Coordinates of C-alpha atoms in Angstrom, one line a residue:
Chain A
M72 CA 43.5 -28.1 54.9
E73 CA 42.2 -31.1 52.9
A74 CA 43.6 -31.5 49.6
M75 CA 41.0 -32.2 47.0
T76 CA 41.2 -35.6 45.4
R77 CA 42.4 -35.5 41.8
T78 CA 38.7 -36.8 40.3
E79 CA 37.2 -33.7 42.3
I80 CA 39.6 -31.4 40.7
R81 CA 39.1 -33.1 37.3
A82 CA 35.2 -32.7 37.8
I83 CA 35.2 -29.0 38.6
V84 CA 37.6 -28.6 35.6
A85 CA 35.2 -30.6 33.4
Q86 CA 32.5 -28.6 34.7
H87 CA 33.9 -25.2 33.8
K88 CA 35.0 -26.5 30.3
W89 CA 31.3 -27.7 29.8
R90 CA 30.0 -24.2 30.7
D91 CA 32.7 -22.7 28.3
A92 CA 31.5 -24.9 25.4
L93 CA 27.9 -24.1 26.4
F94 CA 28.6 -20.4 25.9
V95 CA 30.5 -21.0 22.5
A96 CA 27.3 -22.9 21.2
L97 CA 25.0 -20.2 22.6
G98 CA 27.1 -17.5 20.9
I99 CA 27.3 -19.4 17.5
L100 CA 23.3 -20.1 17.8
A101 CA 22.8 -16.2 18.3
L102 CA 25.0 -15.5 15.4
A103 CA 23.5 -17.9 13.1
I104 CA 19.9 -17.0 13.9
G105 CA 20.9 -13.4 12.7
I106 CA 22.9 -14.5 9.6
L107 CA 20.4 -17.0 8.8
T108 CA 17.7 -14.8 8.9
F109 CA 19.1 -12.3 6.6
V110 CA 20.3 -15.4 4.1
A111 CA 16.6 -16.7 4.2
L112 CA 15.2 -13.3 3.5
F113 CA 17.9 -12.7 0.6
V114 CA 17.4 -16.1 -0.9
D115 CA 13.6 -15.8 -0.7
M116 CA 13.6 -12.4 -2.4
A117 CA 16.5 -13.7 -4.9
I118 CA 14.1 -16.8 -5.8
D119 CA 11.1 -14.4 -6.1
G120 CA 12.5 -11.5 -8.0
F121 CA 15.7 -12.9 -10.0
G122 CA 13.4 -13.9 -13.0
R123 CA 12.5 -10.2 -13.2
L124 CA 16.0 -8.5 -13.2
S125 CA 16.9 -7.5 -16.7
V126 CA 18.0 -4.2 -18.3
D127 CA 14.5 -3.4 -19.2
F128 CA 13.7 -3.6 -15.4
F129 CA 16.0 -0.8 -14.7
T130 CA 15.3 1.4 -17.9
N131 CA 11.5 1.1 -17.7
F132 CA 9.0 3.1 -15.8
P133 CA 6.5 1.8 -13.6
S134 CA 3.4 0.3 -15.2
R135 CA -0.2 -1.2 -14.5
R136 CA 1.2 -4.3 -16.5
A137 CA 3.5 -6.3 -14.1
G138 CA 5.9 -7.6 -17.1
Q139 CA 6.6 -4.3 -18.3
A140 CA 6.8 -2.1 -15.0
G141 CA 10.5 -1.1 -14.1
I142 CA 12.3 0.9 -11.4
L143 CA 13.6 3.7 -13.6
S144 CA 12.1 6.7 -11.8
A145 CA 12.6 4.8 -8.5
W146 CA 16.5 4.4 -8.7
V147 CA 16.8 7.9 -10.3
G148 CA 14.7 9.3 -7.6
S149 CA 16.7 7.5 -4.7
V150 CA 20.0 8.6 -6.1
A151 CA 18.7 12.2 -6.4
V152 CA 17.4 12.2 -2.9
M153 CA 20.5 10.7 -1.8
I154 CA 22.6 13.4 -3.4
V155 CA 20.5 16.2 -1.4
T156 CA 20.9 14.3 1.8
A157 CA 24.5 13.8 1.6
A158 CA 24.9 17.6 0.6
F159 CA 22.9 18.6 3.9
A160 CA 24.1 15.9 6.4
V161 CA 27.8 15.8 5.7
P162 CA 28.8 19.3 5.9
M163 CA 26.3 20.1 8.8
G164 CA 27.0 16.7 10.6
V165 CA 30.8 16.9 10.3
A166 CA 30.9 20.8 11.2
A167 CA 28.8 19.9 14.2
G168 CA 31.0 16.9 15.4
I169 CA 34.3 18.8 14.8
Y170 CA 32.9 21.6 16.9
L171 CA 31.6 19.5 19.9
E172 CA 34.9 17.7 20.1
E173 CA 37.5 20.5 19.4
Y174 CA 35.9 23.9 20.3
A175 CA 32.9 23.4 22.6
P176 CA 33.6 24.2 26.2
K177 CA 33.0 21.4 28.8
N178 CA 29.9 22.6 30.6
W179 CA 26.4 21.6 31.1
I180 CA 25.1 23.4 28.0
T181 CA 27.5 21.0 25.9
D182 CA 26.2 18.2 28.1
I183 CA 22.6 18.6 27.2
I184 CA 23.4 19.1 23.6
E185 CA 25.4 15.9 23.6
I186 CA 22.7 13.8 25.3
N187 CA 20.2 15.4 22.8
V188 CA 22.3 14.4 19.9
T189 CA 22.7 10.7 21.2
N190 CA 18.8 10.7 21.8
L191 CA 18.1 12.1 18.4
A192 CA 19.8 9.2 16.8
G193 CA 17.1 6.8 18.5
V194 CA 14.2 8.7 17.4
P195 CA 11.7 6.6 15.2
S196 CA 12.0 7.7 11.6
I197 CA 8.4 8.4 11.3
I198 CA 8.8 11.4 13.6
Y199 CA 11.0 12.8 11.3
G200 CA 8.5 12.6 8.6
L201 CA 5.9 14.1 10.7
L202 CA 8.3 17.1 11.4
A203 CA 9.2 17.4 7.7
F204 CA 5.4 17.2 6.7
G205 CA 4.7 20.2 8.8
L206 CA 8.1 22.2 8.4
F207 CA 9.4 21.5 5.0
V208 CA 6.1 20.7 3.0
Y209 CA 3.8 23.4 4.4
G210 CA 6.2 25.6 6.5
F211 CA 8.7 26.4 3.8
G212 CA 6.3 25.2 1.0
L213 CA 8.7 22.9 -0.7
G214 CA 6.0 20.6 -1.5
Q215 CA 6.6 16.8 -2.0
S216 CA 9.8 17.3 -3.7
I217 CA 13.1 15.8 -4.0
L218 CA 14.4 18.5 -1.7
T219 CA 12.0 17.8 1.0
A220 CA 12.7 14.2 0.9
G221 CA 16.5 14.9 0.8
L222 CA 16.3 17.3 3.7
T223 CA 14.4 15.0 5.8
L224 CA 16.4 12.2 5.4
G225 CA 19.3 14.4 6.0
L226 CA 17.9 15.1 9.2
L227 CA 17.5 11.5 10.0
I228 CA 21.1 10.8 9.6
L229 CA 22.4 14.1 11.0
P230 CA 22.9 12.5 14.5
I231 CA 24.6 9.3 13.0
V232 CA 27.2 11.7 11.3
I233 CA 27.7 13.7 14.2
L234 CA 28.1 10.6 16.6
T235 CA 30.6 8.9 14.1
T236 CA 32.6 11.9 13.7
R237 CA 33.2 12.5 17.3
E238 CA 33.9 8.8 17.8
A239 CA 36.6 9.2 14.9
I240 CA 38.0 12.4 16.3
R241 CA 38.2 11.0 19.7
A242 CA 40.4 8.1 18.4
I243 CA 43.0 10.4 17.5
P244 CA 45.9 10.5 20.3
G245 CA 45.9 13.8 22.2
M246 CA 49.7 14.4 21.5
I247 CA 48.7 14.9 17.9
R248 CA 47.0 18.1 19.0
E249 CA 49.7 19.0 21.3
A250 CA 52.3 18.6 18.8
A251 CA 50.4 21.1 16.6
Y252 CA 49.9 23.4 19.2
A253 CA 53.4 23.4 20.1
L254 CA 54.4 24.4 16.6
G255 CA 52.2 27.4 17.1
A256 CA 49.2 26.2 14.9
T257 CA 45.7 27.8 15.5
R258 CA 43.1 25.5 16.5
W259 CA 41.5 25.7 12.8
Q260 CA 45.0 24.9 11.5
T261 CA 45.2 21.7 13.5
V262 CA 41.6 20.7 12.7
Q263 CA 42.3 21.3 8.9
H264 CA 45.6 19.9 8.7
H265 CA 45.5 17.1 11.3
I266 CA 42.1 16.1 12.9
I267 CA 40.0 16.0 9.6
P268 CA 42.7 14.1 7.7
Y269 CA 43.3 11.6 10.6
S270 CA 39.6 11.1 11.2
M271 CA 38.7 11.1 7.5
P272 CA 38.2 7.1 7.6
G273 CA 35.9 6.9 10.5
I274 CA 33.8 9.9 9.2
L275 CA 33.5 8.5 5.6
T276 CA 32.3 5.3 7.1
G277 CA 29.5 7.0 9.3
I278 CA 28.5 9.1 6.3
I279 CA 28.2 5.8 4.1
I280 CA 26.2 3.9 6.9
G281 CA 24.1 6.7 7.4
L282 CA 23.3 7.0 3.8
S283 CA 22.7 3.3 3.4
R284 CA 20.1 3.5 6.3
A285 CA 18.6 6.6 4.6
I286 CA 18.2 5.0 1.1
G287 CA 16.1 2.0 2.7
E288 CA 13.8 4.4 4.7
T289 CA 10.0 4.3 3.6
A290 CA 8.0 5.9 6.6
P291 CA 9.5 9.3 6.6
I292 CA 9.0 9.5 2.7
I293 CA 5.4 8.2 2.8
T294 CA 4.4 10.6 5.6
I295 CA 5.5 13.5 3.7
G296 CA 3.1 12.2 1.1
A297 CA 5.0 10.8 -1.7
L298 CA 3.2 7.5 -2.2
T299 CA 2.8 8.1 -5.7
F300 CA 2.6 6.7 -9.2
I301 CA 5.7 8.4 -11.2
A302 CA 6.6 7.7 -14.8
F303 CA 8.8 10.6 -15.5
L304 CA 12.5 11.7 -14.4
P305 CA 13.3 14.9 -12.7
P306 CA 14.6 17.7 -15.0
S307 CA 18.3 17.2 -16.0
P308 CA 20.7 19.1 -13.7
V309 CA 22.9 20.0 -16.8
S310 CA 21.7 21.5 -20.0
M311 CA 23.2 22.3 -23.6
A312 CA 22.0 25.9 -23.3
A313 CA 23.2 28.7 -20.7
P314 CA 23.0 28.7 -17.8
F315 CA 24.0 25.0 -18.1
L316 CA 23.5 24.2 -14.7
S317 CA 19.8 23.7 -13.4
F318 CA 18.3 23.0 -9.8
E319 CA 14.7 22.6 -11.0
W320 CA 15.2 18.8 -10.3
L321 CA 15.1 19.5 -6.6
M322 CA 11.5 20.7 -6.7
S323 CA 10.5 17.7 -9.1
S324 CA 8.1 15.1 -7.8
F325 CA 9.8 11.7 -7.2
T326 CA 9.5 8.1 -6.1
V327 CA 12.2 6.2 -4.4
M328 CA 12.9 2.4 -4.3
P329 CA 11.3 1.4 -1.0
I330 CA 8.1 3.4 -2.0
Q331 CA 8.0 1.5 -5.3
M332 CA 8.2 -1.8 -3.5
F333 CA 5.4 -0.7 -1.3
N334 CA 3.3 0.3 -4.2
W335 CA 3.9 -3.2 -5.7
T336 CA 3.2 -5.2 -2.7
S337 CA -0.2 -3.7 -2.3
R338 CA -1.1 -4.5 -5.9
P339 CA -4.1 -7.1 -6.5
D340 CA -2.1 -8.9 -9.4
P341 CA 0.2 -11.2 -7.7
A342 CA 2.9 -10.6 -10.7
F343 CA 3.6 -7.5 -8.9
Q344 CA 4.8 -9.4 -5.9
A345 CA 7.8 -10.4 -8.0
N346 CA 8.5 -7.0 -9.2
A347 CA 8.6 -6.2 -5.5
A348 CA 11.1 -9.0 -4.5
A349 CA 13.3 -7.8 -7.5
A350 CA 13.2 -4.0 -6.5
G351 CA 14.1 -5.4 -2.9
L352 CA 16.9 -7.5 -4.1
V353 CA 18.1 -4.4 -6.0
L354 CA 17.8 -2.5 -2.8
V355 CA 19.7 -4.9 -0.7
I356 CA 22.4 -5.0 -3.2
M357 CA 22.7 -1.1 -3.2
T358 CA 22.8 -1.1 0.6
L359 CA 25.3 -4.0 0.7
S360 CA 27.4 -2.2 -1.8
M361 CA 27.5 1.0 -0.1
N362 CA 28.6 -0.6 3.2
A363 CA 31.2 -2.4 1.1
L364 CA 32.5 0.8 -0.1
A365 CA 32.8 2.0 3.5
I366 CA 34.8 -1.1 4.4
V367 CA 37.3 -0.4 1.3
L368 CA 37.6 3.3 2.1
R369 CA 38.3 2.9 5.5
Y370 CA 40.9 0.3 5.0
R371 CA 42.5 2.3 2.1
L372 CA 42.5 5.7 4.1
R373 CA 44.0 4.0 7.2
K374 CA 46.8 2.7 5.5
K375 CA 47.9 6.1 4.9
L376 CA 48.2 7.2 8.1
A377 CA 51.3 7.1 9.6
W378 CA 51.7 7.8 13.3
Chain B
M681 CA 45.4 18.3 3.1
N682 CA 43.9 21.7 1.8
H683 CA 42.0 20.3 -0.9
K684 CA 39.7 18.2 1.4
G685 CA 38.7 21.4 3.2
D686 CA 38.1 22.8 -0.3
A687 CA 35.9 20.0 -1.4
M688 CA 33.6 20.5 1.8
N689 CA 33.4 24.4 1.2
R690 CA 32.4 23.8 -2.2
A691 CA 29.8 21.3 -1.2
M692 CA 28.3 23.7 1.2
G693 CA 28.2 26.5 -1.3
I694 CA 26.6 24.4 -3.8
S695 CA 23.9 23.1 -1.4
S696 CA 23.0 26.8 -0.2
Q697 CA 23.0 28.0 -4.0
A698 CA 20.8 24.9 -4.6
A699 CA 18.1 25.8 -2.0
M700 CA 18.0 29.6 -3.3
A701 CA 17.8 28.2 -6.7
A702 CA 14.9 25.9 -5.7
V703 CA 13.0 28.6 -4.0
L704 CA 13.3 30.8 -7.3
M705 CA 12.2 28.1 -9.5
S706 CA 9.6 26.5 -7.8
G707 CA 6.9 28.0 -9.4
A708 CA 8.3 27.1 -13.1
A709 CA 9.0 23.6 -12.2
M710 CA 5.1 23.0 -11.6
A711 CA 3.9 24.4 -14.7
Q712 CA 3.7 21.2 -16.6
T713 CA 2.8 18.7 -14.1
I714 CA -0.5 17.4 -13.5
K715 CA -1.1 16.5 -9.8
I716 CA -3.8 13.8 -9.0
D717 CA -4.3 12.3 -5.5
G718 CA -7.0 10.4 -3.6
S719 CA -8.7 7.2 -3.4
S720 CA -6.9 4.0 -3.8
T721 CA -9.9 2.4 -5.4
V722 CA -9.9 4.8 -8.2
Y723 CA -6.1 4.8 -8.2
P724 CA -5.7 1.8 -10.9
V725 CA -7.8 3.4 -13.4
T726 CA -6.2 7.0 -13.0
E727 CA -2.8 5.3 -13.1
A728 CA -3.7 3.5 -16.4
V729 CA -4.9 6.7 -18.0
A730 CA -1.5 8.6 -16.9
E731 CA 0.5 6.0 -18.1
E732 CA -1.0 5.9 -21.5
F733 CA -1.3 9.6 -21.7
Q734 CA 2.3 10.0 -20.9
K735 CA 3.2 7.5 -23.3
A736 CA 1.1 9.5 -26.0
K737 CA 2.5 12.8 -25.2
K738 CA 6.2 11.4 -25.5
G739 CA 7.2 12.6 -22.1
T740 CA 6.3 16.2 -22.5
M741 CA 3.6 16.2 -19.7
K742 CA 4.0 14.9 -16.3
V743 CA 1.3 13.3 -14.4
T744 CA 1.6 12.2 -10.7
V745 CA -0.9 9.9 -9.2
G746 CA -1.0 9.7 -5.2
I747 CA -2.8 7.6 -3.0
S748 CA -4.0 9.0 0.3
G749 CA -7.6 7.9 0.3
T750 CA -10.7 9.6 -0.8
G751 CA -10.9 11.9 2.4
G752 CA -7.1 13.0 2.1
G753 CA -7.2 13.6 -1.4
M754 CA -10.2 16.0 -1.2
K755 CA -8.4 17.9 1.6
K756 CA -5.6 18.5 -0.6
F757 CA -7.9 19.3 -3.5
C758 CA -9.8 22.0 -1.5
R759 CA -6.5 23.4 -0.5
G760 CA -5.7 23.8 -4.0
E761 CA -2.5 21.5 -3.9
I762 CA -3.8 19.1 -6.7
D763 CA -5.5 19.7 -9.9
I764 CA -7.7 16.2 -9.9
A765 CA -9.1 14.5 -7.1
N766 CA -9.7 10.7 -7.4
A767 CA -12.9 9.7 -5.1
S768 CA -14.7 6.3 -4.7
R769 CA -17.6 8.3 -3.2
P770 CA -19.5 11.8 -3.7
I771 CA -18.1 14.8 -2.2
L772 CA -19.2 15.4 1.1
K773 CA -21.0 18.4 2.7
S774 CA -18.0 19.3 4.9
E775 CA -15.6 19.1 1.9
I776 CA -18.0 21.4 -0.4
A777 CA -17.7 23.9 2.5
D778 CA -13.8 23.6 2.6
C779 CA -13.9 24.2 -1.5
Q780 CA -16.0 27.2 -1.2
K781 CA -13.9 28.7 1.5
T782 CA -10.8 28.4 -0.9
G783 CA -13.1 29.6 -4.0
I784 CA -12.4 26.5 -5.7
N785 CA -14.9 25.2 -8.2
Y786 CA -14.7 21.5 -9.6
Y787 CA -16.2 19.4 -12.3
E788 CA -17.6 16.2 -11.0
L789 CA -16.9 13.4 -13.6
P790 CA -18.1 9.8 -12.8
I791 CA -15.9 7.7 -14.6
A792 CA -16.6 3.9 -14.0
F793 CA -18.6 1.6 -11.7
D794 CA -17.1 -0.5 -9.0
A795 CA -18.9 -3.5 -7.3
L796 CA -17.8 -3.7 -3.4
T797 CA -17.4 -7.2 -3.2
V798 CA -17.9 -9.6 0.1
V799 CA -15.7 -12.3 0.0
I800 CA -15.2 -15.6 2.3
N801 CA -13.0 -18.3 2.2
P802 CA -13.5 -21.1 -0.2
K803 CA -13.6 -23.7 2.4
N804 CA -16.9 -22.1 3.6
T805 CA -19.8 -24.1 2.3
F806 CA -22.5 -23.0 4.5
I807 CA -22.9 -19.6 3.2
K808 CA -24.7 -19.4 -0.3
S809 CA -25.8 -15.7 -0.1
L810 CA -26.0 -13.0 2.6
S811 CA -28.6 -10.4 3.1
V812 CA -27.8 -6.7 3.8
A813 CA -29.7 -7.3 7.1
E814 CA -27.1 -10.3 8.0
L815 CA -24.3 -8.2 7.0
K816 CA -25.7 -5.3 9.4
R817 CA -25.9 -7.9 12.2
M818 CA -22.3 -8.6 11.8
W819 CA -20.8 -5.1 11.2
E820 CA -22.8 -2.5 13.1
P821 CA -21.3 -0.8 16.0
S822 CA -23.6 -2.7 18.6
A823 CA -22.2 -6.0 17.3
Q824 CA -18.8 -5.2 18.8
G825 CA -17.5 -7.8 21.3
K826 CA -20.9 -9.6 20.9
V827 CA -21.3 -11.3 17.6
A828 CA -18.4 -13.2 17.4
T829 CA -19.8 -16.8 15.8
W830 CA -21.7 -17.3 12.6
D831 CA -24.8 -18.9 14.4
Q832 CA -25.5 -15.4 15.6
V833 CA -26.0 -14.0 12.3
N834 CA -28.2 -16.7 11.1
P835 CA -29.2 -19.5 13.3
A836 CA -29.1 -21.8 10.2
F837 CA -25.1 -21.3 10.3
P838 CA -22.9 -23.4 12.3
K839 CA -21.6 -22.3 15.7
Q840 CA -18.0 -21.4 14.1
P841 CA -16.0 -18.6 15.0
M842 CA -16.3 -15.6 12.6
K843 CA -13.5 -13.1 11.7
L844 CA -14.0 -9.9 9.9
F845 CA -11.7 -7.8 7.6
G846 CA -12.5 -4.5 6.1
A847 CA -11.4 -1.3 5.0
G848 CA -9.3 1.2 7.0
A849 CA -11.5 4.3 8.3
D850 CA -9.9 6.8 6.0
S851 CA -11.2 5.1 2.7
G852 CA -14.1 5.9 0.7
T853 CA -14.9 2.3 0.8
F854 CA -15.3 2.1 4.4
D855 CA -17.6 5.2 4.1
Y856 CA -19.5 3.5 1.3
F857 CA -19.8 0.1 3.0
T858 CA -21.1 1.6 6.2
E859 CA -23.6 3.8 4.4
A860 CA -24.9 1.0 2.5
I861 CA -25.1 -1.7 5.1
V862 CA -25.3 -0.2 8.4
G863 CA -27.3 2.9 7.2
K864 CA -24.8 5.5 8.6
A865 CA -21.5 6.7 6.9
K866 CA -18.2 5.7 9.3
S867 CA -20.6 3.8 11.6
S868 CA -19.0 0.4 12.2
R869 CA -17.9 -2.0 14.7
G870 CA -14.1 -1.5 15.5
D871 CA -13.1 -4.8 16.5
Y872 CA -12.0 -6.2 13.1
T873 CA -9.0 -6.1 11.2
A874 CA -8.8 -2.9 9.3
S875 CA -6.3 -2.2 6.5
E876 CA -6.2 0.2 3.6
D877 CA -3.9 -2.4 1.9
D878 CA -6.5 -4.7 0.5
N879 CA -3.8 -7.6 -0.1
V880 CA -3.7 -7.7 3.7
L881 CA -7.5 -8.4 3.7
V882 CA -7.2 -10.8 0.9
Q883 CA -4.5 -12.9 2.7
G884 CA -6.5 -12.6 5.8
V885 CA -9.6 -14.1 4.4
Q886 CA -7.7 -16.7 2.6
R887 CA -6.0 -18.0 5.7
D888 CA -9.1 -18.4 7.9
A889 CA -12.2 -20.8 6.9
G890 CA -14.5 -18.3 9.2
A891 CA -13.3 -15.3 7.8
I892 CA -15.3 -12.5 5.8
G893 CA -14.1 -9.3 4.4
Y894 CA -15.0 -6.7 1.8
F895 CA -13.2 -4.6 -0.8
G896 CA -13.1 -3.3 -4.4
Y897 CA -14.1 -5.6 -7.2
A898 CA -10.8 -5.6 -8.6
Y899 CA -9.0 -7.3 -5.6
Y900 CA -11.7 -10.2 -5.8
A901 CA -11.3 -10.4 -9.5
E902 CA -7.4 -11.0 -9.2
N903 CA -7.7 -13.5 -6.5
K904 CA -10.7 -15.6 -7.8
N905 CA -8.8 -18.7 -7.2
K906 CA -8.2 -18.0 -3.4
L907 CA -11.6 -16.5 -2.5
K908 CA -15.3 -16.7 -2.9
A909 CA -17.7 -13.7 -3.5
V910 CA -20.8 -13.9 -1.6
P911 CA -24.0 -13.2 -3.6
I912 CA -25.9 -10.4 -2.0
V913 CA -29.7 -10.3 -1.4
A914 CA -30.7 -6.6 -1.4
K915 CA -34.3 -7.1 0.2
E916 CA -35.5 -9.7 2.7
G917 CA -37.0 -12.6 0.3
G918 CA -35.1 -11.5 -2.7
V919 CA -32.4 -13.7 -4.7
G920 CA -28.6 -13.3 -4.0
V921 CA -26.9 -11.5 -6.7
E922 CA -23.2 -12.0 -7.6
P923 CA -21.0 -9.3 -8.3
S924 CA -20.1 -9.1 -11.9
E925 CA -20.0 -6.6 -14.8
K926 CA -23.3 -7.7 -16.1
S927 CA -25.1 -7.4 -12.4
V928 CA -23.5 -3.9 -12.0
L929 CA -24.5 -2.8 -15.4
D930 CA -28.2 -3.8 -15.2
G931 CA -28.5 -2.7 -11.6
S932 CA -29.1 -5.7 -9.8
Y933 CA -26.1 -5.9 -7.6
Q934 CA -27.5 -3.6 -5.1
P935 CA -26.6 -2.0 -2.6
L936 CA -22.8 -2.5 -2.9
S937 CA -22.3 -1.3 -6.7
R938 CA -21.0 2.3 -6.5
P939 CA -20.0 4.8 -9.3
I940 CA -16.4 6.1 -8.9
F941 CA -15.4 9.8 -9.7
I942 CA -12.8 12.4 -10.6
Y943 CA -13.0 15.9 -9.5
V944 CA -11.4 18.3 -11.7
H945 CA -10.4 21.7 -10.3
A946 CA -12.2 24.1 -12.6
Q947 CA -9.7 26.9 -12.8
G948 CA -6.8 24.0 -13.3
Y949 CA -8.9 22.8 -16.4
K950 CA -8.1 26.1 -18.0
R951 CA -4.5 24.8 -18.3
P952 CA -3.8 23.1 -21.4
E953 CA -2.3 20.3 -20.0
V954 CA -5.1 19.4 -17.6
R955 CA -7.5 20.1 -20.3
E956 CA -5.7 17.6 -22.5
F957 CA -5.3 15.0 -19.8
V958 CA -9.0 15.1 -18.9
D959 CA -9.9 14.9 -22.4
Y960 CA -7.8 12.0 -22.7
Y961 CA -9.6 10.5 -19.8
L962 CA -12.9 10.7 -21.1
K963 CA -11.9 9.3 -24.4
N964 CA -10.0 6.3 -23.2
G965 CA -11.5 5.7 -19.6
A966 CA -13.9 3.0 -20.6
K967 CA -11.6 0.9 -22.4
L968 CA -9.0 1.3 -19.4
A969 CA -11.5 1.0 -16.6
K970 CA -12.3 -2.3 -18.2
E971 CA -8.8 -3.4 -18.4
V972 CA -8.1 -2.9 -14.6
K973 CA -11.5 -4.7 -13.7
Y974 CA -13.8 -1.9 -13.4
V975 CA -17.3 -1.5 -15.0
P976 CA -17.1 1.1 -17.6
L977 CA -20.0 3.6 -17.9
P978 CA -22.1 3.6 -21.0
T979 CA -20.4 5.8 -23.9
Q980 CA -23.2 8.3 -23.4
A981 CA -22.0 9.0 -19.8
Y982 CA -18.6 10.1 -21.0
I983 CA -20.2 12.4 -23.6
V984 CA -22.2 13.9 -21.0
N985 CA -19.0 14.6 -18.9
A986 CA -17.6 16.3 -21.9
Q987 CA -20.6 18.5 -22.4
H988 CA -20.4 19.4 -18.6
L989 CA -16.8 20.6 -19.3
Q990 CA -17.6 22.5 -22.2
K991 CA -20.8 24.2 -20.6
G992 CA -18.6 24.9 -17.4
R993 CA -21.2 23.3 -15.3
V994 CA -19.6 23.0 -12.1
G995 CA -20.5 21.4 -8.6
S996 CA -21.8 18.2 -7.5
V997 CA -25.3 16.7 -8.3
F998 CA -25.3 14.6 -5.1
G999 CA -25.4 17.7 -3.0
G1000 CA -23.2 16.5 -0.1
V1001 CA -25.6 13.5 0.8
A1002 CA -24.2 10.2 0.9
E1003 CA -26.4 7.9 -1.2
V1004 CA -26.2 4.3 -1.8
G1005 CA -27.5 2.0 -4.3
I1006 CA -27.3 4.4 -7.5
T1007 CA -27.8 2.5 -10.5
I1008 CA -25.9 3.4 -13.8
E1009 CA -29.4 4.5 -15.5
E1010 CA -30.1 6.9 -12.3
L1011 CA -26.5 8.5 -12.5
M1012 CA -26.9 9.2 -16.2
K1013 CA -30.4 10.8 -15.5
R1014 CA -28.9 13.0 -12.8
E1015 CA -25.8 13.9 -14.6
A1016 CA -28.1 14.8 -17.9
R1017 CA -30.0 17.3 -15.9

């Protein structure tokens, strides 16, 4: 065999090194495009909207005068809708995820359900809007209410919650279950004492990521017909007089942050564009802080696990 | 870890309770809300009235104003889902039939005038005015794919590409413009940039020197520095008239000045909050319409409206026929009958 000369080997090594460097450059470029796009959007929005951020902006109702317009009904609406969304999607999604992972027999029916749940996560949000328009608005007669919007967005994030719940559960080592069964625990005892607590960090992350997607959704909410001028708040859930608790707010008309933005961007008066940018800034900050909360929660809860 | 399971049970309990309570209370919650929906052209006026009304009532009454186009609003109105419909054209025959089917009577109240404005890019220097015939040549269905340069509209114009921007098919503005220019409602070429969002049209015309578009006067008024309004020649040989409050009031801006309406559910008008809102609308509509760049009707018109409400005169004076070029004077005569 003919030995390669030293220079030949050097050339090959240099070529591989060059390719390595090329990939690093490509990777950094790809990453930079993603990050720079976000930074550019955020900075642009911040420049346009920052001047409008004040206490009044949060405590004023929308108005035809750009300078007086605020997002009070929008952010209260967003919070109210998110509460309904969470109340619906969390128990449903977590229960479904646990069932599929821990209880469901492994057969073709389960396979079909699994494929469908995965596909559901990729269905465009406007399809959920159309479904909700027919089912909730007219079928159940719920109208364009907070309840309708909450249920619609709940359906939208249900697959996300189911999938993350399952992934979180799958990360639990099998021996934990075996140990529990070995001690005579029933399946529910195992789930209740071990599976749920251990998978909690992952489940919570999934819930919050689902909610932070839902809070920015516009299409399904517009489809149910909620592109509306609203200058009032839903009725208070608590009252001084008996029965103290009221669910009237669920049936109230509402507006949410992305809809308020959409409304402002379609205004003739250019001063409203600044309002839209400011509302966008608030929305992005809301989403970022929800994601941050997810990270903190996951970190905290993981630290508590000891196995 | 029991408490976590409990929390979940509690959450489930609350949500099912909530659903039940909601069903029980749905009737009560609606009681004081006045629901309005419809045209995006009428929206700014109604929104201004709703804002001031709610301030005046200190939050005891709620008004929602939606945007789903004149056609969309009318559909909801005739299904009895809303109390008031905003409309940028009179009610159509098919809509009258829909309302009859559900037994809904309505008051037709003209509340202001709008000047549909044809705009071009400020860089465009060759257009001094356009006649209805020229507009028809560029917008009629047979122009689709054929009329693409300005010299095809008028040989005096340069051979420069033409770009069209207009209202989407769900809007009353589209219905009115096609009726007034082409001669048949909803009859238009399809190969133009259509949007319900007038800002899209403003930006489109602003970017392209050969562009032309149309929308309500308010959008032009707010963007006068970016766009140029085209004076319209109603009849061959006449003079071009620019859209303005004056030319709408004296009836010379033809055929693109149009009345805008609210339709009030007659049975709903018996509810005190709807009655108060409509009365407030008629009392303050003129001032607020002017503020949001519409042409208010003469005071007499609002008085006639109030009389109709008092006498309970329901129905439309237009008989479901789309008409163009109605002057304020004519409208007043008809309404007074």
